[in-house]
Amino acid sequence: MGRSPFLVEGAAWGNVFLLYSGMGLRALINPRGSTGGGGSPVRNSAVDPSGFHSLCRGSRALLTLVILALLPACSLLPGTGPTSDAVNDNATASVRSNTALPYALVDISPETIGFLSQPNMVTFQGVFPDKRPKPVQVAGIGDVLNVSIFEAAPGGLFTPPTAAGARPGNFVDLPAQAVDQQGNIRVPYAGEIAAAGRTLPQIEQDIVFRLQKRALEPQVVVSLNQQHSSVVSVLGDVNTPGVLALNSVGERLLAVIARAGGPKHEAIESYVTLQRDGKRVRVLLSRVVQDPRENIFIRPNDVVYITRESPTFTALGALNQNVFGFNSEISFDTETLTLAQAIGKAGGLNDQQSDPAEVFLYRYEERPLLQKFGIDTSRFIYDRIPTIYHVNLRDPSGMLLASGFQMRSKDVMYVANAKVVDYYKLLTLINNTATTTSNTATAVINVNTATKTRW
């Protein structure tokens, strides 16, 4: 019957203590290995071997205490930073909590996959349903207008008699002027004319009404010289960001982005954020390119912001991509991605380690969706609820469910280890410990044998 590895380990360390205590005493007896006149080592015949062995036995306890006293020297071993004990013990102040984060656990099943198979996409057309071009162009504060006044015959209010025949029409061009902060412009003999918020024909009619009793059958043409009120700001990852004036026929989102020089990065890596009337909507640019309904008309004072952010998910646990001990953040490389595709991108489940029945996906879910599952959400404080989805791939239908489950950017996928893996780890540790102990004991016995033979 074999010896217990713990007994072997105890005997081995006892031999190590004896070995080093014996070597230490020998160094005390003959500290520098002094030699006689003939150059050979001098044996100290005055030392009693029995006394020597007694001294060795007595020094074991002393050496044990010395080794225990030197245990704090473990702090001299290599490391990547402070230990958790050091962090906890040296904190001046701390806020600790044993409260677990509440979360909802949802099985991906035939009952729930219907809610999870559709990509949860916020769309421009859903938030901004008015898809018509912008209304008729109106003047605004800061816009610069041109005003031309025509009369039926020379010698009128604005045209002298000598002007007849000198040019093809009796008219005068007033200096261009901006709409002031009160929204007005000024026309000689007509006074202040309200311009802000009115169409150009409305401004023309007002001027004609003011001049019809003074000028000769006046006609007025108002045109836009410079536009400063009907503009859109295009910012972020575009080649020429800035403020752009909208034309009178209306412009769509992609046309405005093109006028700003186009995006700097690929459409699949670029998000478009549209801010309008206090609302902000964020959509992947590739969706706007592929779906004409998302290419909505831009309104004055809209803000378009382009950002680069490739959709990614994090793959953790017993996956083949993590076989070398590192976890991965993986790019979608497409607009939509299913859980089955995500598992494939991560290399698939590790056959030697994973439990196919325990595949989890972590995300923050909106309260209304969880309520559709029949979950009591009254116990959660915030509207974005921590949620863990679970799928059993040992079930033959599990892969079909995973193929319908839509991933989202920043999801965390985790594949748990099979329970037997922990037993393998324990057995491996015991086997390695026993092997190391046996090798150490054998080496100590060999050294002791050599030492006894020499002495």
CSV table of C-alpha atoms in Angstrom, one decimal:
chain,number,residue,atom,x,y,z
A,1,MET,CA,0.0,0.0,0.0
A,2,GLY,CA,1.5,3.4,-1.0
A,3,ARG,CA,2.3,6.1,1.5
A,4,SER,CA,0.1,9.1,1.8
A,5,PRO,CA,1.5,12.1,-0.2
A,6,PHE,CA,1.0,14.2,2.9
A,7,LEU,CA,3.3,11.9,5.0
A,8,VAL,CA,5.8,11.8,2.2
A,9,GLU,CA,5.7,15.6,2.0
A,10,GLY,CA,6.3,15.9,5.8
A,11,ALA,CA,9.2,13.5,5.7
A,12,ALA,CA,10.7,15.2,2.7
A,13,TRP,CA,10.6,18.6,4.4
A,14,GLY,CA,12.0,17.1,7.5
A,15,ASN,CA,14.9,15.8,5.5
A,16,VAL,CA,15.4,19.2,3.9
A,17,PHE,CA,15.6,20.8,7.3
A,18,LEU,CA,18.1,18.2,8.4
A,19,LEU,CA,20.2,18.6,5.3
A,20,TYR,CA,20.5,22.3,5.6
A,21,SER,CA,21.0,22.2,9.3
A,22,GLY,CA,23.8,19.7,8.8
A,23,MET,CA,25.4,21.8,6.1
A,24,GLY,CA,25.1,24.8,8.2
A,25,LEU,CA,26.8,23.2,11.2
A,26,ARG,CA,29.5,21.9,9.1
A,27,ALA,CA,30.1,25.4,7.9
A,28,LEU,CA,30.3,26.5,11.5
A,29,ILE,CA,32.8,23.8,12.3
A,30,ASN,CA,34.9,24.4,9.2
A,31,PRO,CA,33.6,27.8,7.9
A,32,ARG,CA,36.1,28.3,5.0
A,33,GLY,CA,36.9,24.7,4.2
A,34,SER,CA,40.5,25.3,5.7
A,35,THR,CA,43.2,22.9,4.6
A,36,GLY,CA,46.3,21.6,6.3
A,37,GLY,CA,49.7,22.3,5.1
A,38,GLY,CA,49.4,19.6,2.5
A,39,GLY,CA,46.5,21.3,0.9
A,40,SER,CA,44.0,18.5,1.9
A,41,PRO,CA,40.9,19.3,3.9
A,42,VAL,CA,41.6,19.0,7.7
A,43,ARG,CA,39.2,16.7,9.5
A,44,ASN,CA,38.4,18.0,12.9
A,45,SER,CA,38.8,14.8,14.8
A,46,ALA,CA,37.8,16.6,18.0
A,47,VAL,CA,34.2,16.8,16.9
A,48,ASP,CA,32.2,13.9,18.3
A,49,PRO,CA,30.0,12.4,15.6
A,50,SER,CA,27.3,11.6,18.1
A,51,GLY,CA,27.5,15.1,19.4
A,52,PHE,CA,27.4,16.4,15.9
A,53,HIS,CA,24.2,14.5,15.2
A,54,SER,CA,22.6,15.7,18.4
A,55,LEU,CA,23.4,19.2,17.5
A,56,CYS,CA,21.9,18.6,14.1
A,57,ARG,CA,18.7,17.3,15.7
A,58,GLY,CA,18.6,20.3,18.0
A,59,SER,CA,19.0,22.7,15.1
A,60,ARG,CA,16.0,21.4,13.2
A,61,ALA,CA,13.5,23.2,15.4
A,62,LEU,CA,15.6,26.3,15.2
A,63,LEU,CA,15.9,26.1,11.4
A,64,THR,CA,12.1,25.6,11.2
A,65,LEU,CA,11.5,28.8,13.2
A,66,VAL,CA,14.0,30.7,11.0
A,67,ILE,CA,12.1,29.5,7.8
A,68,LEU,CA,8.8,30.5,9.3
A,69,ALA,CA,10.2,33.9,10.2
A,70,LEU,CA,11.4,34.3,6.6
A,71,LEU,CA,8.0,33.6,5.1
A,72,PRO,CA,7.2,37.4,4.8
A,73,ALA,CA,10.0,37.5,2.3
A,74,CYS,CA,7.4,36.2,-0.2
A,75,SER,CA,6.7,39.9,-0.8
A,76,LEU,CA,10.0,39.9,-2.7
A,77,LEU,CA,8.6,37.5,-5.3
A,78,PRO,CA,7.7,38.9,-8.8
A,79,GLY,CA,4.2,40.2,-9.2
A,80,THR,CA,2.1,42.6,-11.3
A,81,GLY,CA,0.8,44.8,-8.5
A,82,PRO,CA,-0.4,45.0,-4.9
A,83,THR,CA,-2.3,42.0,-3.5
A,84,SER,CA,-6.0,42.3,-2.6
A,85,ASP,CA,-5.1,42.2,1.1
A,86,ALA,CA,-2.7,45.1,0.6
A,87,VAL,CA,-5.4,47.1,-1.2
A,88,ASN,CA,-8.1,46.4,1.5
A,89,ASP,CA,-5.8,46.9,4.5
A,90,ASN,CA,-4.3,50.2,3.3
A,91,ALA,CA,-7.5,51.9,2.3
A,92,THR,CA,-8.1,55.2,4.1
A,93,ALA,CA,-11.8,55.0,3.5
A,94,SER,CA,-14.0,52.6,1.7
A,95,VAL,CA,-17.6,51.7,0.7
A,96,ARG,CA,-18.1,48.0,0.8
A,97,SER,CA,-21.2,46.1,0.0
A,98,ASN,CA,-22.4,42.5,0.1
A,99,THR,CA,-25.6,43.3,-1.7
A,100,ALA,CA,-26.0,41.4,-4.9
A,101,LEU,CA,-27.1,43.2,-8.1
A,102,PRO,CA,-30.7,42.2,-8.9
A,103,TYR,CA,-31.2,40.8,-12.4
A,104,ALA,CA,-33.7,39.0,-14.5
A,105,LEU,CA,-33.0,35.5,-15.8
A,106,VAL,CA,-34.8,34.6,-19.1
A,107,ASP,CA,-34.6,31.3,-20.9
A,108,ILE,CA,-34.4,31.6,-24.6
A,109,SER,CA,-37.4,29.3,-25.4
A,110,PRO,CA,-40.1,29.0,-28.0
A,111,GLU,CA,-42.2,31.3,-25.9
A,112,THR,CA,-39.7,34.1,-25.7
A,113,ILE,CA,-37.8,33.8,-29.1
A,114,GLY,CA,-40.6,35.7,-30.9
A,115,PHE,CA,-39.7,38.9,-28.9
A,116,LEU,CA,-35.9,38.3,-29.3
A,117,SER,CA,-35.7,37.3,-33.0
A,118,GLN,CA,-36.3,40.9,-34.3
A,119,PRO,CA,-33.4,43.3,-34.0
A,120,ASN,CA,-34.2,46.0,-31.5
A,121,MET,CA,-33.5,48.9,-33.8
A,122,VAL,CA,-34.4,52.5,-33.2
A,123,THR,CA,-35.1,54.1,-36.6
A,124,PHE,CA,-35.3,57.6,-38.0
A,125,GLN,CA,-38.6,56.9,-39.7
A,126,GLY,CA,-40.1,55.6,-36.4
A,127,VAL,CA,-39.1,58.7,-34.4
A,128,PHE,CA,-39.5,61.3,-37.1
A,129,PRO,CA,-42.5,60.1,-39.1
A,130,ASP,CA,-42.8,63.2,-41.2
A,131,LYS,CA,-41.1,62.1,-44.4
A,132,ARG,CA,-42.2,65.0,-46.6
A,133,PRO,CA,-39.7,67.6,-47.9
A,134,LYS,CA,-39.4,70.7,-45.7
A,135,PRO,CA,-42.1,73.3,-46.1
A,136,VAL,CA,-41.9,76.3,-48.4
A,137,GLN,CA,-38.8,78.2,-47.6
A,138,VAL,CA,-39.2,81.1,-45.1
A,139,ALA,CA,-36.9,83.9,-44.2
A,140,GLY,CA,-35.3,83.9,-40.7
A,141,ILE,CA,-33.3,86.2,-38.5
A,142,GLY,CA,-29.9,86.7,-39.9
A,143,ASP,CA,-30.8,85.9,-43.5
A,144,VAL,CA,-29.7,88.5,-46.1
A,145,LEU,CA,-32.4,89.5,-48.6
A,146,ASN,CA,-32.3,91.3,-51.9
A,147,VAL,CA,-35.2,93.6,-52.7
A,148,SER,CA,-35.9,94.9,-56.3
A,149,ILE,CA,-38.7,97.4,-56.9
A,150,PHE,CA,-40.3,97.8,-60.4
A,151,GLU,CA,-42.5,100.6,-61.6
A,152,ALA,CA,-44.8,100.7,-64.6
A,153,ALA,CA,-43.3,103.9,-66.1
A,154,PRO,CA,-40.3,106.2,-65.6
A,155,GLY,CA,-40.6,109.2,-63.4
A,156,GLY,CA,-42.1,107.3,-60.6
A,157,LEU,CA,-41.1,107.1,-56.9
A,158,PHE,CA,-37.9,105.2,-57.6
A,159,THR,CA,-37.1,105.8,-61.2
A,160,PRO,CA,-36.3,109.3,-62.6
A,161,PRO,CA,-37.7,110.4,-66.0
A,162,THR,CA,-34.3,110.1,-67.7
A,163,ALA,CA,-34.3,106.4,-67.0
A,164,ALA,CA,-36.7,105.7,-69.7
A,165,GLY,CA,-35.2,103.6,-72.5
A,166,ALA,CA,-31.8,103.5,-70.7
A,167,ARG,CA,-32.4,99.9,-69.5
A,168,PRO,CA,-35.0,97.2,-70.1
A,169,GLY,CA,-37.2,98.1,-67.2
A,170,ASN,CA,-37.9,100.7,-64.6
A,171,PHE,CA,-36.6,99.3,-61.4
A,172,VAL,CA,-34.2,99.9,-58.6
A,173,ASP,CA,-32.1,97.4,-56.5
A,174,LEU,CA,-32.0,98.1,-52.8
A,175,PRO,CA,-28.8,97.3,-50.9
A,176,ALA,CA,-28.9,93.8,-49.5
A,177,GLN,CA,-29.9,93.8,-45.9
A,178,ALA,CA,-30.1,91.2,-43.1
A,179,VAL,CA,-33.2,90.4,-41.2
A,180,ASP,CA,-32.7,92.0,-37.8
A,181,GLN,CA,-33.2,90.5,-34.3
A,182,GLN,CA,-36.8,91.7,-34.4
A,183,GLY,CA,-37.4,89.9,-37.7
A,184,ASN,CA,-37.7,93.0,-39.8
A,185,ILE,CA,-36.2,94.6,-42.9
A,186,ARG,CA,-36.6,98.3,-44.0
A,187,VAL,CA,-37.8,99.5,-47.4
A,188,PRO,CA,-37.8,103.2,-48.3
A,189,TYR,CA,-41.2,104.7,-48.1
A,190,ALA,CA,-42.6,101.4,-46.9
A,191,GLY,CA,-41.0,101.4,-43.4
A,192,GLU,CA,-40.4,98.2,-41.4
A,193,ILE,CA,-41.5,95.0,-43.1
A,194,ALA,CA,-41.9,91.8,-41.1
A,195,ALA,CA,-39.7,89.1,-42.7
A,196,ALA,CA,-38.8,86.4,-40.2
A,197,GLY,CA,-41.1,83.4,-40.5
A,198,ARG,CA,-42.7,84.5,-43.7
A,199,THR,CA,-42.2,83.2,-47.2
A,200,LEU,CA,-40.6,85.4,-49.9
A,201,PRO,CA,-43.9,85.9,-51.8
A,202,GLN,CA,-45.6,87.1,-48.5
A,203,ILE,CA,-42.8,89.7,-48.0
A,204,GLU,CA,-43.2,90.9,-51.6
A,205,GLN,CA,-47.0,91.3,-51.2
A,206,ASP,CA,-46.5,93.3,-48.0
A,207,ILE,CA,-44.0,95.7,-49.7
A,208,VAL,CA,-46.3,96.2,-52.7
A,209,PHE,CA,-49.2,97.0,-50.3
A,210,ARG,CA,-47.1,99.6,-48.5
A,211,LEU,CA,-46.0,101.3,-51.8
A,212,GLN,CA,-49.1,101.1,-54.0
A,213,LYS,CA,-50.3,104.6,-53.1
A,214,ARG,CA,-46.8,106.2,-53.8
A,215,ALA,CA,-45.2,104.3,-56.6
A,216,LEU,CA,-46.4,103.7,-60.1
A,217,GLU,CA,-48.0,100.3,-60.1
A,218,PRO,CA,-45.2,98.8,-58.1
A,219,GLN,CA,-44.0,95.3,-58.4
A,220,VAL,CA,-41.5,93.7,-55.9
A,221,VAL,CA,-39.1,90.8,-56.2
A,222,VAL,CA,-37.5,89.5,-53.0
A,223,SER,CA,-34.7,87.0,-53.3
A,224,LEU,CA,-32.4,85.2,-50.7
A,225,ASN,CA,-28.9,86.5,-50.9
A,226,GLN,CA,-27.4,84.6,-47.9
A,227,GLN,CA,-29.0,82.0,-45.8
A,228,HIS,CA,-28.2,81.8,-42.1
A,229,SER,CA,-31.4,80.6,-40.4
A,230,SER,CA,-32.2,77.5,-42.5
A,231,VAL,CA,-29.0,75.5,-41.8
A,232,VAL,CA,-27.9,72.1,-40.6
A,233,SER,CA,-24.8,71.3,-38.6
A,234,VAL,CA,-22.8,68.2,-39.7
A,235,LEU,CA,-20.1,67.3,-37.2
A,236,GLY,CA,-17.9,64.4,-36.2
A,237,ASP,CA,-16.2,61.9,-38.4
A,238,VAL,CA,-16.8,63.6,-41.7
A,239,ASN,CA,-14.1,65.0,-44.0
A,240,THR,CA,-15.3,68.6,-43.9
A,241,PRO,CA,-17.5,69.2,-40.8
A,242,GLY,CA,-19.4,72.5,-40.6
A,243,VAL,CA,-22.7,74.4,-40.9
A,244,LEU,CA,-24.4,74.0,-44.2
A,245,ALA,CA,-27.3,76.0,-45.7
A,246,LEU,CA,-30.2,74.0,-46.9
A,247,ASN,CA,-31.5,74.6,-50.4
A,248,SER,CA,-35.1,75.5,-51.1
A,249,VAL,CA,-36.1,72.1,-52.6
A,250,GLY,CA,-35.3,70.1,-49.5
A,251,GLU,CA,-32.3,67.8,-48.8
A,252,ARG,CA,-32.1,64.3,-47.5
A,253,LEU,CA,-29.7,63.0,-44.8
A,254,LEU,CA,-27.2,61.3,-47.2
A,255,ALA,CA,-27.1,64.4,-49.4
A,256,VAL,CA,-26.1,66.5,-46.4
A,257,ILE,CA,-23.5,64.1,-45.3
A,258,ALA,CA,-22.1,64.0,-48.8
A,259,ARG,CA,-21.9,67.8,-48.9
A,260,ALA,CA,-19.9,67.6,-45.7
A,261,GLY,CA,-17.3,65.5,-47.5
A,262,GLY,CA,-18.7,62.1,-46.7
A,263,PRO,CA,-17.8,59.8,-43.7
A,264,LYS,CA,-14.2,59.1,-42.9
A,265,HIS,CA,-14.8,55.4,-42.1
A,266,GLU,CA,-16.8,52.5,-43.5
A,267,ALA,CA,-20.6,52.7,-43.2
A,268,ILE,CA,-20.7,49.6,-41.1
A,269,GLU,CA,-18.4,51.3,-38.5
A,270,SER,CA,-20.2,54.7,-38.5
A,271,TYR,CA,-23.2,55.8,-36.5
A,272,VAL,CA,-25.4,58.8,-37.4
A,273,THR,CA,-26.9,60.7,-34.6
A,274,LEU,CA,-29.7,63.1,-35.6
A,275,GLN,CA,-30.8,65.7,-33.1
A,276,ARG,CA,-34.1,67.5,-33.7
A,277,ASP,CA,-36.6,69.3,-31.5
A,278,GLY,CA,-35.0,67.9,-28.3
A,279,LYS,CA,-35.0,64.3,-29.6
A,280,ARG,CA,-31.8,62.3,-30.4
A,281,VAL,CA,-31.8,59.2,-32.5
A,282,ARG,CA,-28.7,57.0,-33.3
A,283,VAL,CA,-28.7,54.7,-36.3
A,284,LEU,CA,-26.0,52.8,-38.1
A,285,LEU,CA,-25.0,54.5,-41.3
A,286,SER,CA,-25.0,51.3,-43.3
A,287,ARG,CA,-28.7,51.0,-42.5
A,288,VAL,CA,-29.4,54.4,-43.9
A,289,VAL,CA,-27.6,53.5,-47.0
A,290,GLN,CA,-29.4,50.2,-47.4
A,291,ASP,CA,-32.9,51.3,-46.4
A,292,PRO,CA,-34.2,54.3,-48.4
A,293,ARG,CA,-36.9,54.9,-45.8
A,294,GLU,CA,-34.2,55.9,-43.3
A,295,ASN,CA,-32.8,58.6,-45.6
A,296,ILE,CA,-35.2,61.2,-44.3
A,297,PHE,CA,-35.5,64.8,-45.2
A,298,ILE,CA,-33.4,67.2,-43.1
A,299,ARG,CA,-35.1,70.1,-41.3
A,300,PRO,CA,-33.6,73.5,-40.5
A,301,ASN,CA,-31.5,73.6,-37.3
A,302,ASP,CA,-31.0,69.8,-37.3
A,303,VAL,CA,-27.7,68.5,-35.9
A,304,VAL,CA,-26.1,65.5,-37.6
A,305,TYR,CA,-23.2,63.9,-35.8
A,306,ILE,CA,-21.1,61.0,-37.2
A,307,THR,CA,-19.2,58.8,-34.9
A,308,ARG,CA,-17.1,55.7,-35.5
A,309,GLU,CA,-18.0,52.7,-33.4
A,310,SER,CA,-17.8,49.2,-34.7
A,311,PRO,CA,-20.5,47.0,-33.1
A,312,THR,CA,-18.8,44.4,-30.8
A,313,PHE,CA,-19.6,41.7,-28.3
A,314,THR,CA,-17.4,40.2,-25.6
A,315,ALA,CA,-16.8,36.4,-25.6
A,316,LEU,CA,-15.9,34.8,-22.2
A,317,GLY,CA,-15.6,31.3,-20.8
A,318,ALA,CA,-15.1,27.9,-22.4
A,319,LEU,CA,-14.7,28.9,-26.0
A,320,ASN,CA,-12.0,27.8,-28.4
A,321,GLN,CA,-10.9,31.3,-29.0
A,322,ASN,CA,-10.1,31.6,-25.3
A,323,VAL,CA,-8.1,28.3,-25.2
A,324,PHE,CA,-4.9,30.2,-24.7
A,325,GLY,CA,-6.2,32.0,-21.6
A,326,PHE,CA,-7.3,35.3,-23.1
A,327,ASN,CA,-10.8,36.6,-23.6
A,328,SER,CA,-11.9,38.5,-26.7
A,329,GLU,CA,-13.9,41.5,-27.8
A,330,ILE,CA,-15.2,40.5,-31.3
A,331,SER,CA,-16.5,42.8,-34.0
A,332,PHE,CA,-19.9,42.1,-35.7
A,333,ASP,CA,-18.6,42.9,-39.2
A,334,THR,CA,-22.2,43.1,-40.2
A,335,GLU,CA,-25.3,45.1,-39.2
A,336,THR,CA,-27.1,42.1,-37.5
A,337,LEU,CA,-25.6,39.1,-35.8
A,338,THR,CA,-27.3,36.1,-34.1
A,339,LEU,CA,-26.1,34.3,-31.0
A,340,ALA,CA,-25.3,31.2,-33.1
A,341,GLN,CA,-23.1,33.4,-35.4
A,342,ALA,CA,-21.4,34.9,-32.4
A,343,ILE,CA,-20.5,31.5,-31.0
A,344,GLY,CA,-19.0,30.7,-34.4
A,345,LYS,CA,-17.0,33.9,-34.4
A,346,ALA,CA,-15.6,32.9,-31.0
A,347,GLY,CA,-14.4,29.6,-32.4
A,348,GLY,CA,-17.2,27.5,-31.0
A,349,LEU,CA,-17.5,25.8,-27.7
A,350,ASN,CA,-14.4,24.1,-26.3
A,351,ASP,CA,-15.1,20.3,-26.4
A,352,GLN,CA,-12.8,19.6,-23.4
A,353,GLN,CA,-14.1,22.3,-21.1
A,354,SER,CA,-17.6,23.7,-21.9
A,355,ASP,CA,-21.0,22.8,-20.7
A,356,PRO,CA,-23.4,23.2,-23.8
A,357,ALA,CA,-26.4,23.4,-21.4
A,358,GLU,CA,-25.0,26.6,-19.8
A,359,VAL,CA,-24.7,29.3,-22.4
A,360,PHE,CA,-25.5,32.8,-21.1
A,361,LEU,CA,-25.8,36.3,-22.6
A,362,TYR,CA,-25.6,39.4,-20.4
A,363,ARG,CA,-27.2,42.8,-21.3
A,364,TYR,CA,-29.2,45.7,-20.0
A,365,GLU,CA,-32.8,45.3,-21.2
A,366,GLU,CA,-35.6,47.8,-21.4
A,367,ARG,CA,-38.5,47.4,-18.9
A,368,PRO,CA,-41.3,47.1,-21.4
A,369,LEU,CA,-39.7,44.1,-23.1
A,370,LEU,CA,-39.3,42.1,-19.9
A,371,GLN,CA,-42.9,42.9,-19.0
A,372,LYS,CA,-43.9,41.2,-22.3
A,373,PHE,CA,-42.2,38.0,-20.9
A,374,GLY,CA,-44.4,38.2,-17.8
A,375,ILE,CA,-41.6,39.3,-15.5
A,376,ASP,CA,-42.6,41.3,-12.5
A,377,THR,CA,-40.4,44.4,-13.0
A,378,SER,CA,-41.7,46.3,-10.0
A,379,ARG,CA,-38.7,45.1,-7.9
A,380,PHE,CA,-36.3,46.9,-10.2
A,381,ILE,CA,-35.6,50.6,-9.7
A,382,TYR,CA,-34.3,51.6,-13.1
A,383,ASP,CA,-35.9,51.2,-16.5
A,384,ARG,CA,-32.8,49.5,-17.9
A,385,ILE,CA,-32.8,46.2,-16.1
A,386,PRO,CA,-29.8,43.8,-15.8
A,387,THR,CA,-30.8,40.7,-17.7
A,388,ILE,CA,-29.2,37.3,-18.3
A,389,TYR,CA,-30.5,35.2,-21.1
A,390,HIS,CA,-29.9,31.4,-21.0
A,391,VAL,CA,-29.9,28.8,-23.8
A,392,ASN,CA,-29.4,25.1,-23.6
A,393,LEU,CA,-27.5,23.8,-26.5
A,394,ARG,CA,-27.8,20.2,-25.4
A,395,ASP,CA,-31.4,20.5,-26.5
A,396,PRO,CA,-31.6,19.7,-30.2
A,397,SER,CA,-33.7,22.9,-30.7
A,398,GLY,CA,-31.2,25.0,-28.8
A,399,MET,CA,-29.1,25.9,-31.8
A,400,LEU,CA,-32.2,26.9,-33.8
A,401,LEU,CA,-33.2,29.2,-30.9
A,402,ALA,CA,-29.6,30.6,-30.9
A,403,SER,CA,-29.9,31.2,-34.6
A,404,GLY,CA,-33.0,33.4,-34.0
A,405,PHE,CA,-31.6,35.3,-31.1
A,406,GLN,CA,-30.4,38.8,-32.2
A,407,MET,CA,-27.2,40.1,-30.6
A,408,ARG,CA,-26.6,43.7,-29.7
A,409,SER,CA,-23.5,45.8,-29.5
A,410,LYS,CA,-21.8,45.5,-26.1
A,411,ASP,CA,-23.4,42.1,-25.3
A,412,VAL,CA,-21.4,39.7,-23.1
A,413,MET,CA,-21.5,36.1,-24.0
A,414,TYR,CA,-20.4,33.5,-21.4
A,415,VAL,CA,-20.1,29.8,-21.7
A,416,ALA,CA,-19.8,28.0,-18.3
A,417,ASN,CA,-17.3,25.2,-17.6
A,418,ALA,CA,-18.7,21.7,-17.2
A,419,LYS,CA,-18.9,20.7,-13.5
A,420,VAL,CA,-16.4,17.8,-14.1
A,421,VAL,CA,-13.7,20.4,-15.0
A,422,ASP,CA,-13.4,21.4,-11.4
A,423,TYR,CA,-12.7,17.8,-10.4
A,424,TYR,CA,-10.1,17.5,-13.2
A,425,LYS,CA,-8.4,20.6,-11.8
A,426,LEU,CA,-8.4,19.2,-8.3
A,427,LEU,CA,-7.0,15.8,-9.4
A,428,THR,CA,-4.4,17.6,-11.5
A,429,LEU,CA,-3.3,19.7,-8.5
A,430,ILE,CA,-3.1,16.6,-6.2
A,431,ASN,CA,-1.2,14.6,-8.9
A,432,ASN,CA,1.3,17.5,-9.5
A,433,THR,CA,1.8,18.0,-5.7
A,434,ALA,CA,2.4,14.3,-5.1
A,435,THR,CA,4.9,14.1,-8.0
A,436,THR,CA,6.8,17.2,-6.8
A,437,THR,CA,6.9,15.9,-3.3
A,438,SER,CA,8.1,12.5,-4.4
A,439,ASN,CA,10.8,14.0,-6.5
A,440,THR,CA,11.9,16.3,-3.7
A,441,ALA,CA,12.0,13.4,-1.2
A,442,THR,CA,14.1,11.3,-3.6
A,443,ALA,CA,16.5,14.1,-4.1
A,444,VAL,CA,16.8,14.7,-0.3
A,445,ILE,CA,17.4,11.0,0.3
A,446,ASN,CA,20.2,11.0,-2.3
A,447,VAL,CA,21.8,14.1,-0.8
A,448,ASN,CA,21.6,12.6,2.8
A,449,THR,CA,23.1,9.4,1.6
A,450,ALA,CA,26.0,11.2,-0.1
A,451,THR,CA,26.5,13.4,3.0
A,452,LYS,CA,26.6,10.4,5.4
A,453,THR,CA,29.0,8.6,3.1
A,454,ARG,CA,31.3,11.7,3.0
A,455,TRP,CA,31.2,12.2,6.7
